[in-house]
PDB file of C-alpha atoms in Angstrom:
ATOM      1  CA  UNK A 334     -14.855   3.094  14.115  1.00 75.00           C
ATOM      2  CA  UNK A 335     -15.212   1.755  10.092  1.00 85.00           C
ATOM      3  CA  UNK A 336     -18.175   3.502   8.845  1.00 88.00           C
ATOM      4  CA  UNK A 337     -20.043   0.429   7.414  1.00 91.00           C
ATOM      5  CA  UNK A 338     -22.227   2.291   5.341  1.00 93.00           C
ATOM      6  CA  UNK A 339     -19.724   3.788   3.485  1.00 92.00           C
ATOM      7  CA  UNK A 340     -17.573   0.970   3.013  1.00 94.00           C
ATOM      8  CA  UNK A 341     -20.377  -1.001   1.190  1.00 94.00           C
ATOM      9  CA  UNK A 342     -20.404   2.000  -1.360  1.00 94.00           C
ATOM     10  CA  UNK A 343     -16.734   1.883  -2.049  1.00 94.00           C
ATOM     11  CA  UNK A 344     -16.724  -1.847  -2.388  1.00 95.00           C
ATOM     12  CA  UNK A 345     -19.973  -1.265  -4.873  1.00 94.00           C
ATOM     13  CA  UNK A 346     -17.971   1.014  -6.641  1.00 94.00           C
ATOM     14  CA  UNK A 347     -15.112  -0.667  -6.403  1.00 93.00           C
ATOM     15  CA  UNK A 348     -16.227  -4.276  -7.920  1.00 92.00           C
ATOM     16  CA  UNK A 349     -18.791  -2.296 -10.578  1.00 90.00           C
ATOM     17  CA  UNK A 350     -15.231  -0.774 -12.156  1.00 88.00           C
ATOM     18  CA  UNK A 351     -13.530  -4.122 -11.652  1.00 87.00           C
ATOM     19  CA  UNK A 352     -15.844  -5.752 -13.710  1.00 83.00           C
ATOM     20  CA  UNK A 353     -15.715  -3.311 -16.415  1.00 82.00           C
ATOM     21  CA  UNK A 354     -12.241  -3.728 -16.340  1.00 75.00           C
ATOM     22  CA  UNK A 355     -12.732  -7.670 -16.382  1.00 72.00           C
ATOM     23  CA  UNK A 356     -15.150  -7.191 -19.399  1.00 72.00           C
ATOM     24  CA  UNK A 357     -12.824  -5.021 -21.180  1.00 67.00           C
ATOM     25  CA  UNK A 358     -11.860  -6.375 -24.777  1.00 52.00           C
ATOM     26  CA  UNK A 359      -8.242  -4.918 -24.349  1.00 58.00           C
ATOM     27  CA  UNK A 360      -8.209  -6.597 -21.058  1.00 57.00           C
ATOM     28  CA  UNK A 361      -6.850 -10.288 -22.781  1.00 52.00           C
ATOM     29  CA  UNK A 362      -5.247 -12.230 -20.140  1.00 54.00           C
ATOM     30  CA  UNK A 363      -8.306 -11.395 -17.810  1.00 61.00           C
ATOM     31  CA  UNK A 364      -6.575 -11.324 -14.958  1.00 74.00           C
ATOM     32  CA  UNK A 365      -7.653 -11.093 -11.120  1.00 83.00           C
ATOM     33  CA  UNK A 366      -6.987  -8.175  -8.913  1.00 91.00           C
ATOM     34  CA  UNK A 367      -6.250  -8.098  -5.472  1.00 94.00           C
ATOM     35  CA  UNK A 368      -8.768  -5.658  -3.140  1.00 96.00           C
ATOM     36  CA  UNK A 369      -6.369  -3.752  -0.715  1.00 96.00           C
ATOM     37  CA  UNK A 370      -7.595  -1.450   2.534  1.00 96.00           C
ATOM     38  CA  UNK A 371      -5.267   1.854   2.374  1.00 94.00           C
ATOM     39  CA  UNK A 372      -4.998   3.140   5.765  1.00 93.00           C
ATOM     40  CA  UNK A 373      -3.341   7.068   6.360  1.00 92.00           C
ATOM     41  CA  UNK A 374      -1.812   7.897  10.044  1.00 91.00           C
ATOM     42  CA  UNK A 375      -1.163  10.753  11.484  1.00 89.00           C
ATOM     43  CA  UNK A 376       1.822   9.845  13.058  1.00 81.00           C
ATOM     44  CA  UNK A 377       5.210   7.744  11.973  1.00 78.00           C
ATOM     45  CA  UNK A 378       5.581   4.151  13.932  1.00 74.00           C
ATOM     46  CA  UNK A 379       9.187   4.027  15.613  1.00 71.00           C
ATOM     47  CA  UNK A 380       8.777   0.804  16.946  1.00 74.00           C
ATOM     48  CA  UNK A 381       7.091  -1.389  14.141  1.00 71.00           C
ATOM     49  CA  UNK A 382       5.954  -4.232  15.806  1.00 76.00           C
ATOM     50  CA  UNK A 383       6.268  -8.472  14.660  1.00 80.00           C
ATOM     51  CA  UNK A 384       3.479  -8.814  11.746  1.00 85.00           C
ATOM     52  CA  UNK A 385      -0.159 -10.479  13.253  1.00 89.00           C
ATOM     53  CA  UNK A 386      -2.205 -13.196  11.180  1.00 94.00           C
ATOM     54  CA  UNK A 387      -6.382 -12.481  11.143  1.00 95.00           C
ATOM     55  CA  UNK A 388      -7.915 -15.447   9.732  1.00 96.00           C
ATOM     56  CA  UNK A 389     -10.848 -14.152   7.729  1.00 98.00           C
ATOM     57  CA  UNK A 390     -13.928 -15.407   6.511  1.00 98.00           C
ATOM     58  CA  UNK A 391     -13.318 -15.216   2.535  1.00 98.00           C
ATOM     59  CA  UNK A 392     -10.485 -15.963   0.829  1.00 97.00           C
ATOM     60  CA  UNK A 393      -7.976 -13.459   0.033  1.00 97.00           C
ATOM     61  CA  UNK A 394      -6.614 -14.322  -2.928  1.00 96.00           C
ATOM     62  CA  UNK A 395      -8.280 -16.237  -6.258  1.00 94.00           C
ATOM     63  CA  UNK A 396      -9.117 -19.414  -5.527  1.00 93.00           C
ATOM     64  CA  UNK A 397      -6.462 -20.589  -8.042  1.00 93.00           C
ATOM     65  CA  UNK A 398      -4.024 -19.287  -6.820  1.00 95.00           C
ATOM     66  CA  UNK A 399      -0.831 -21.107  -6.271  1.00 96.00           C
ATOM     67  CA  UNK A 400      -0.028 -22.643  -2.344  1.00 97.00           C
ATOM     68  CA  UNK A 401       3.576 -23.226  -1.088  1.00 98.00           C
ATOM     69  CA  UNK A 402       3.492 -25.346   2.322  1.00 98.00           C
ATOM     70  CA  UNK A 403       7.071 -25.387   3.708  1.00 98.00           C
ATOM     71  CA  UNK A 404       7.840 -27.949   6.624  1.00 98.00           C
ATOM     72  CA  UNK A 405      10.287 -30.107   8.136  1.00 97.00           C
ATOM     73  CA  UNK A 406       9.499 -33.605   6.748  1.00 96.00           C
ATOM     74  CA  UNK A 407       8.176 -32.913   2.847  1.00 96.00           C
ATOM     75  CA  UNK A 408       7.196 -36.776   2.798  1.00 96.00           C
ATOM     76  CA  UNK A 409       5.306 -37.529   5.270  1.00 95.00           C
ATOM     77  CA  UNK A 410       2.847 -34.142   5.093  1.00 96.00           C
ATOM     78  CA  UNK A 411       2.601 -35.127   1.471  1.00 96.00           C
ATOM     79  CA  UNK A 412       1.274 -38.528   2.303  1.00 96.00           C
ATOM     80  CA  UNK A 413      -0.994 -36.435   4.973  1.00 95.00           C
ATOM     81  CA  UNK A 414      -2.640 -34.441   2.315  1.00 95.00           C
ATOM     82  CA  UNK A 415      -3.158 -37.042   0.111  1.00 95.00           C
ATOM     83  CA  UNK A 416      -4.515 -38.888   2.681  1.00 95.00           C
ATOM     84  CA  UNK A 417      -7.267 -36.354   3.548  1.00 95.00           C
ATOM     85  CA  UNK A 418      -7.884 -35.725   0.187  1.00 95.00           C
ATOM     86  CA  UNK A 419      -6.175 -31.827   0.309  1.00 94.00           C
ATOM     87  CA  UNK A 420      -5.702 -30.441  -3.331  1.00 93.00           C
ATOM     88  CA  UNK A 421      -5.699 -26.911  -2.088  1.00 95.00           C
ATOM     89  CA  UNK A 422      -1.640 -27.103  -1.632  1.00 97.00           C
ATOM     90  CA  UNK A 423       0.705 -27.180  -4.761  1.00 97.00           C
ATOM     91  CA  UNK A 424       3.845 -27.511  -3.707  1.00 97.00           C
ATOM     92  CA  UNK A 425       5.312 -28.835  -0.490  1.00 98.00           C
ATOM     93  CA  UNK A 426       9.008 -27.604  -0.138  1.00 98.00           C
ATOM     94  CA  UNK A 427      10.870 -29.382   2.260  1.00 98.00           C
ATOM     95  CA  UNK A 428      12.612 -26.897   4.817  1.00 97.00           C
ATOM     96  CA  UNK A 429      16.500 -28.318   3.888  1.00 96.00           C
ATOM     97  CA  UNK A 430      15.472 -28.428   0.497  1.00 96.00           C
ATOM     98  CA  UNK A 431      14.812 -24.336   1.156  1.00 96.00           C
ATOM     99  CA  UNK A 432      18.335 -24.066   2.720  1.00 95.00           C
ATOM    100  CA  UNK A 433      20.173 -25.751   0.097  1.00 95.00           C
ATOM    101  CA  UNK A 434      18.396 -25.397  -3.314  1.00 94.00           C
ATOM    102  CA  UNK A 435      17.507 -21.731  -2.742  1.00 94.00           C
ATOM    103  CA  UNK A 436      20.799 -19.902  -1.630  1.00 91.00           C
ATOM    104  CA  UNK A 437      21.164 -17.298  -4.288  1.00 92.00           C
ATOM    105  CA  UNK A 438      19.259 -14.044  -4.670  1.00 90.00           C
ATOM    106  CA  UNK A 439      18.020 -14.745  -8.100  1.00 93.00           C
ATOM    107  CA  UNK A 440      16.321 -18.141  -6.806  1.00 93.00           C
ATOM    108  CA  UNK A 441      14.744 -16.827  -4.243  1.00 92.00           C
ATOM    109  CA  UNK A 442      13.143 -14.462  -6.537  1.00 91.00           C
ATOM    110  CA  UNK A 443      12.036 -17.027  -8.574  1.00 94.00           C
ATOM    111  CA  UNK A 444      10.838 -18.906  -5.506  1.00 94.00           C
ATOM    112  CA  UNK A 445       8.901 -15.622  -4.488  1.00 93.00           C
ATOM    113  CA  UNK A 446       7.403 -15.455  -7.916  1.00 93.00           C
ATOM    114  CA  UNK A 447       6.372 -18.522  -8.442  1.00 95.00           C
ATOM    115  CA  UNK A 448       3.181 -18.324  -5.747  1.00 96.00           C
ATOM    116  CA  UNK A 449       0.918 -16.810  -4.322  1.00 95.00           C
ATOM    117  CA  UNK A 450       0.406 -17.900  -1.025  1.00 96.00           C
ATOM    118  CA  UNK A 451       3.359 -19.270   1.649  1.00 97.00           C
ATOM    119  CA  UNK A 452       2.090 -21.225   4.312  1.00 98.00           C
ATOM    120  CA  UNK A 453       4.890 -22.446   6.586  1.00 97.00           C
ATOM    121  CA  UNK A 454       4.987 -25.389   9.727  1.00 97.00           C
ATOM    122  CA  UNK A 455       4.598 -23.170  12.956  1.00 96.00           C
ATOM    123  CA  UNK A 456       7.911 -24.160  14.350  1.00 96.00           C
ATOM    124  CA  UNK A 457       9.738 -23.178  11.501  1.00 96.00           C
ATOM    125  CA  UNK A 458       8.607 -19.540  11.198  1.00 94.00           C
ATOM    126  CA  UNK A 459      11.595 -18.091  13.023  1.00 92.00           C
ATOM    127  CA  UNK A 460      13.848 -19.356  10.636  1.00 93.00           C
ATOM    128  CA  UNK A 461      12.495 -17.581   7.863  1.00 92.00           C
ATOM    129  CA  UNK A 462      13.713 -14.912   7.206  1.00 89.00           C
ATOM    130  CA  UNK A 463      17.693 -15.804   6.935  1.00 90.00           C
ATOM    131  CA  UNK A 464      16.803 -18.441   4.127  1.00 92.00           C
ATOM    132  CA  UNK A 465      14.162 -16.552   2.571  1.00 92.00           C
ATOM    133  CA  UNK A 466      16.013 -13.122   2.346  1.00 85.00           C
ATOM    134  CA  UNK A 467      14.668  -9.919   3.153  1.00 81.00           C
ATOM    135  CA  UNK A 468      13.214  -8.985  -0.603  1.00 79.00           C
ATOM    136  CA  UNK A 469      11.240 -11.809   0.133  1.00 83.00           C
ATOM    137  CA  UNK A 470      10.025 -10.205   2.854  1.00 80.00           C
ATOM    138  CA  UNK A 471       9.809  -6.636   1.857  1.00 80.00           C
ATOM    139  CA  UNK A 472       7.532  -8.609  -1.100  1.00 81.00           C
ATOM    140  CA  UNK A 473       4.740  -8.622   1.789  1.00 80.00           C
ATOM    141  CA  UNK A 474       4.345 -12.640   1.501  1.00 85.00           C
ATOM    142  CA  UNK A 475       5.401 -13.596   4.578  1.00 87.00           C
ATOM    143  CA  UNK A 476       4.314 -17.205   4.855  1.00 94.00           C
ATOM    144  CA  UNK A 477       1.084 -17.336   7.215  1.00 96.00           C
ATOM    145  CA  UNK A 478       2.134 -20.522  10.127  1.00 96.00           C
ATOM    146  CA  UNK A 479       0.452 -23.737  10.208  1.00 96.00           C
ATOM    147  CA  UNK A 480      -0.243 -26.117  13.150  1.00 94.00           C
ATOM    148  CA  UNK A 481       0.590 -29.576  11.693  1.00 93.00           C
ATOM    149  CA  UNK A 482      -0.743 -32.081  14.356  1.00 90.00           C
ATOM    150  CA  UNK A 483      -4.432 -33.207  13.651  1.00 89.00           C
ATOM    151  CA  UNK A 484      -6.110 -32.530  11.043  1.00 91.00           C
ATOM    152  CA  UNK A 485      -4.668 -30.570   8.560  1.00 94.00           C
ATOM    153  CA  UNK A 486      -7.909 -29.901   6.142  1.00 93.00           C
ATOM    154  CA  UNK A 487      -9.431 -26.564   7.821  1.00 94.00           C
ATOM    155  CA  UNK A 488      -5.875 -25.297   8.908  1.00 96.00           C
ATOM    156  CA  UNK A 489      -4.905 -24.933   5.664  1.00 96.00           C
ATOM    157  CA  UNK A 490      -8.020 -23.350   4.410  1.00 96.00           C
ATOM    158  CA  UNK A 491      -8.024 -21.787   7.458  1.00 96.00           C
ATOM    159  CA  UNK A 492      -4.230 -20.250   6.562  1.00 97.00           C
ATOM    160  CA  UNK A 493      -5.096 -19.518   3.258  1.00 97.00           C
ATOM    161  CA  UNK A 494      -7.832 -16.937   4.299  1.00 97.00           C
ATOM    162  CA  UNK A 495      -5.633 -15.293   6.345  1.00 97.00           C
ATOM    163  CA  UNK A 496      -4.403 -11.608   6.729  1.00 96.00           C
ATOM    164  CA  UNK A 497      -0.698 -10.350   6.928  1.00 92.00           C
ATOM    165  CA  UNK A 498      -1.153  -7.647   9.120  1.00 90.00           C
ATOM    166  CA  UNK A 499       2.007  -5.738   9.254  1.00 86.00           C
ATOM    167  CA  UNK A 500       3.047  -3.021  11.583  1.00 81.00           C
ATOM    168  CA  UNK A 501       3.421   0.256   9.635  1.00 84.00           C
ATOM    169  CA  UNK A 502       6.813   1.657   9.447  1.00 81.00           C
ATOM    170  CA  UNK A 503       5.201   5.103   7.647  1.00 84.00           C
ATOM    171  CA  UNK A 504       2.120   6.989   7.211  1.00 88.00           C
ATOM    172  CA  UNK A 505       0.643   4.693   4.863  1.00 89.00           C
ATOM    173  CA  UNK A 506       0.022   1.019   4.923  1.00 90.00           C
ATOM    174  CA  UNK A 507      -2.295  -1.544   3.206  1.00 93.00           C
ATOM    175  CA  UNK A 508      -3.614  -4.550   3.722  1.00 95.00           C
ATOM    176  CA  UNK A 509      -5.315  -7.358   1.594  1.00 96.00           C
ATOM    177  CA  UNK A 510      -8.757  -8.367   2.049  1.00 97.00           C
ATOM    178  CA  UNK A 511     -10.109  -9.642  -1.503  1.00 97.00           C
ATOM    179  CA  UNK A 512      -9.691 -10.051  -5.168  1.00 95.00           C
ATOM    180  CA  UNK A 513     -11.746  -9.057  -7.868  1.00 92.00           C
ATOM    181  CA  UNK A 514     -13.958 -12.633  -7.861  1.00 92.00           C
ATOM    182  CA  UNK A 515     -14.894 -11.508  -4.434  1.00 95.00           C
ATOM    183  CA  UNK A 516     -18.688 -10.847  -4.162  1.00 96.00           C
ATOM    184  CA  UNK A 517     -19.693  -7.443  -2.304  1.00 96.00           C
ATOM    185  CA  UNK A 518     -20.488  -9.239   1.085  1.00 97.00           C
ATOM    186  CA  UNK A 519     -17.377 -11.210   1.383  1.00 98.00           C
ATOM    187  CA  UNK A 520     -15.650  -8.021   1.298  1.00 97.00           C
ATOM    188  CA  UNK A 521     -17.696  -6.461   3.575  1.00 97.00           C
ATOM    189  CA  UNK A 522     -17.238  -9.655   5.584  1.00 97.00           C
ATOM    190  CA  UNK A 523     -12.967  -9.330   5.631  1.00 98.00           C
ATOM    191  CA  UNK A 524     -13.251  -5.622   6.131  1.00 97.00           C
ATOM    192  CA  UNK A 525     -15.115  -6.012   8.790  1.00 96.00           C
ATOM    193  CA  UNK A 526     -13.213  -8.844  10.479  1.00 96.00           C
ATOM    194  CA  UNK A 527      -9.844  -7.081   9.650  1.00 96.00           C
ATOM    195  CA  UNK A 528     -10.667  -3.688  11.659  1.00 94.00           C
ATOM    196  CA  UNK A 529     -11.944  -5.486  14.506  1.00 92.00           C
ATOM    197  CA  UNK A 530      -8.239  -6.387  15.256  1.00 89.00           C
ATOM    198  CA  UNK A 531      -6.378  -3.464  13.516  1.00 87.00           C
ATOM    199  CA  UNK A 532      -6.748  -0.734  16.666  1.00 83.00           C
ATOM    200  CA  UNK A 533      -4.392  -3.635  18.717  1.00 82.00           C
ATOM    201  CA  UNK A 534      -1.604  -3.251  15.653  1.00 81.00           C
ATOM    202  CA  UNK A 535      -2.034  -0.006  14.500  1.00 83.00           C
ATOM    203  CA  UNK A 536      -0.152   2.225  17.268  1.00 80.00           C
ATOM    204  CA  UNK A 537      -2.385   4.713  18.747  1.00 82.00           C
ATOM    205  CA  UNK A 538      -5.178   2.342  17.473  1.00 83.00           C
ATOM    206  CA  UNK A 539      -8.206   4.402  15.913  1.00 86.00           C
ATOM    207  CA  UNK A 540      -7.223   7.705  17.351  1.00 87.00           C
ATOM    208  CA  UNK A 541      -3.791   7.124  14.827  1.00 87.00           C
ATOM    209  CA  UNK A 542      -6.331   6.350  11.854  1.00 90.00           C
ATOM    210  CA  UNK A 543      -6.414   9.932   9.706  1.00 91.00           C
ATOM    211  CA  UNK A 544      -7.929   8.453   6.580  1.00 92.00           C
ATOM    212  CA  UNK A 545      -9.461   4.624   5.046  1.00 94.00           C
ATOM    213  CA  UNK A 546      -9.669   4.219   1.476  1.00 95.00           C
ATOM    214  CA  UNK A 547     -10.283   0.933  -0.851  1.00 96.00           C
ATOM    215  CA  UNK A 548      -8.762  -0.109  -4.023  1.00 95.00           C
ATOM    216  CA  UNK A 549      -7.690  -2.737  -6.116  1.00 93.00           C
ATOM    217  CA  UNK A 550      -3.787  -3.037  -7.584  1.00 89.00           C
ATOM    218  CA  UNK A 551      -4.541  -1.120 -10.804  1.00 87.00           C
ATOM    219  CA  UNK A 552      -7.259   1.129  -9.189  1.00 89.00           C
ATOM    220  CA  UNK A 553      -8.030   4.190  -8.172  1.00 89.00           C
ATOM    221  CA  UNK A 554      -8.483   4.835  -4.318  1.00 91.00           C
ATOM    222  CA  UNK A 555     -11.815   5.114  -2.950  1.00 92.00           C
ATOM    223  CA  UNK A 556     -12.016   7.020   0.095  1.00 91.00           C
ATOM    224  CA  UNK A 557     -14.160   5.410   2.892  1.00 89.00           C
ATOM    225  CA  UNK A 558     -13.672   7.888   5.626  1.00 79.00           C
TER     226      UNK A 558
END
């Protein structure tokens, strides 16, 4: 089990040096960081497993961070989110605008690179991967799926707090849970909410679990257990 007591003195630790770096003179662009969970098994997966999605409490990433939504029909979900009033997305890519505008390697990178956060319509998820490429995918960005019908408002902002939790293929993995604008409880929160579902990815669940630590993308690791 995730030794809470612990954790809350990594993530102290962790957002005291984050915010030295964040005050740092040399530091000019100022720019977020993204708190990741290292986990260390004892044993190599053979049969990695489809990734699972944990909707979290906080959000993930900055809360300016850039949103792709790719669908089917680019029109009318644009008319949907303006019609409920959703600013959250920035750019709605229509799924045969994917296909045809975004064949090359070097525009898919740029497609990769130019946000944050994928969300994708539900149906289309399967499709993915042979018009997003697989350095897309290696990129850990796999676009979290949406449910269109309804109400779209707390889907998205539902999407956007979720976890990509991928199936290790070594003896290392990590997984994102915060940035650096992330108080000390909303980590605690997503940490918390994150290893309630890890033992049913992670194969051998706990038992499989050698080591925790917590860092940020330009940080040290903190061990938590």
């Amino acid at each position: 089990m995730l030794d809470i007591a612990q954790t809350k003195k990594a993530i102290k630790a962790l957002t005291a040096y984050l915010k030295e770096k964040k005050n740092d003179e040399s530091n000019i662009l100022n720019e977020s960081q993204i708190v990741l969970v290292n986990l260390t098994l004892n044993k190599i997966n053979t049969k990695p497993k489809a990734p699972t999605f944990v909707a979290l409490p906080h959000l993930i990433f900055p809360e300016d961070s850039s949103v792709c939504l790719i669908v089917k029909d680019a029109k009318s979900i644009e008319e949907k989110l303006e019609s409920e009033g959703i600013k959250s997305v920035n750019e709605i890519l229509g799924f045969d605008d994917l296909k045809t505008k975004y064949k090359s390697y070097e525009l898919k990178r740029q497609l990769k690179n130019k946000h944050e956060i994928f969300l994708c319509e539900e149906k289309l998820i399967p499709l993915l991967p042979t018009y997003l490429g697989k350095k897309f995918f290696e990129s850990k960005k796999l676009p979290i799926p949406v449910k269109l019908q309804g109400k779209l408002g707390d889907k998205i902002d539902k999407a956007i707090k979720t976890c990509s939790v991928y199936s290790p293929t070594g003896t290392t993995v990590s997984y994102k849970v915060g940035n650096s604008d992330s108080t000390d409880s909303e980590l605690v929160d997503n940490i918390e909410t994150l290893f309630k579902k890890l033992p049913n990815v992670i194969p051998g669940g706990w038992e499989s679990i050698e080591g925790v630590g917590l860092k940020s993308t330009k940080s040290p690791n903190l061990p938590i257990q």
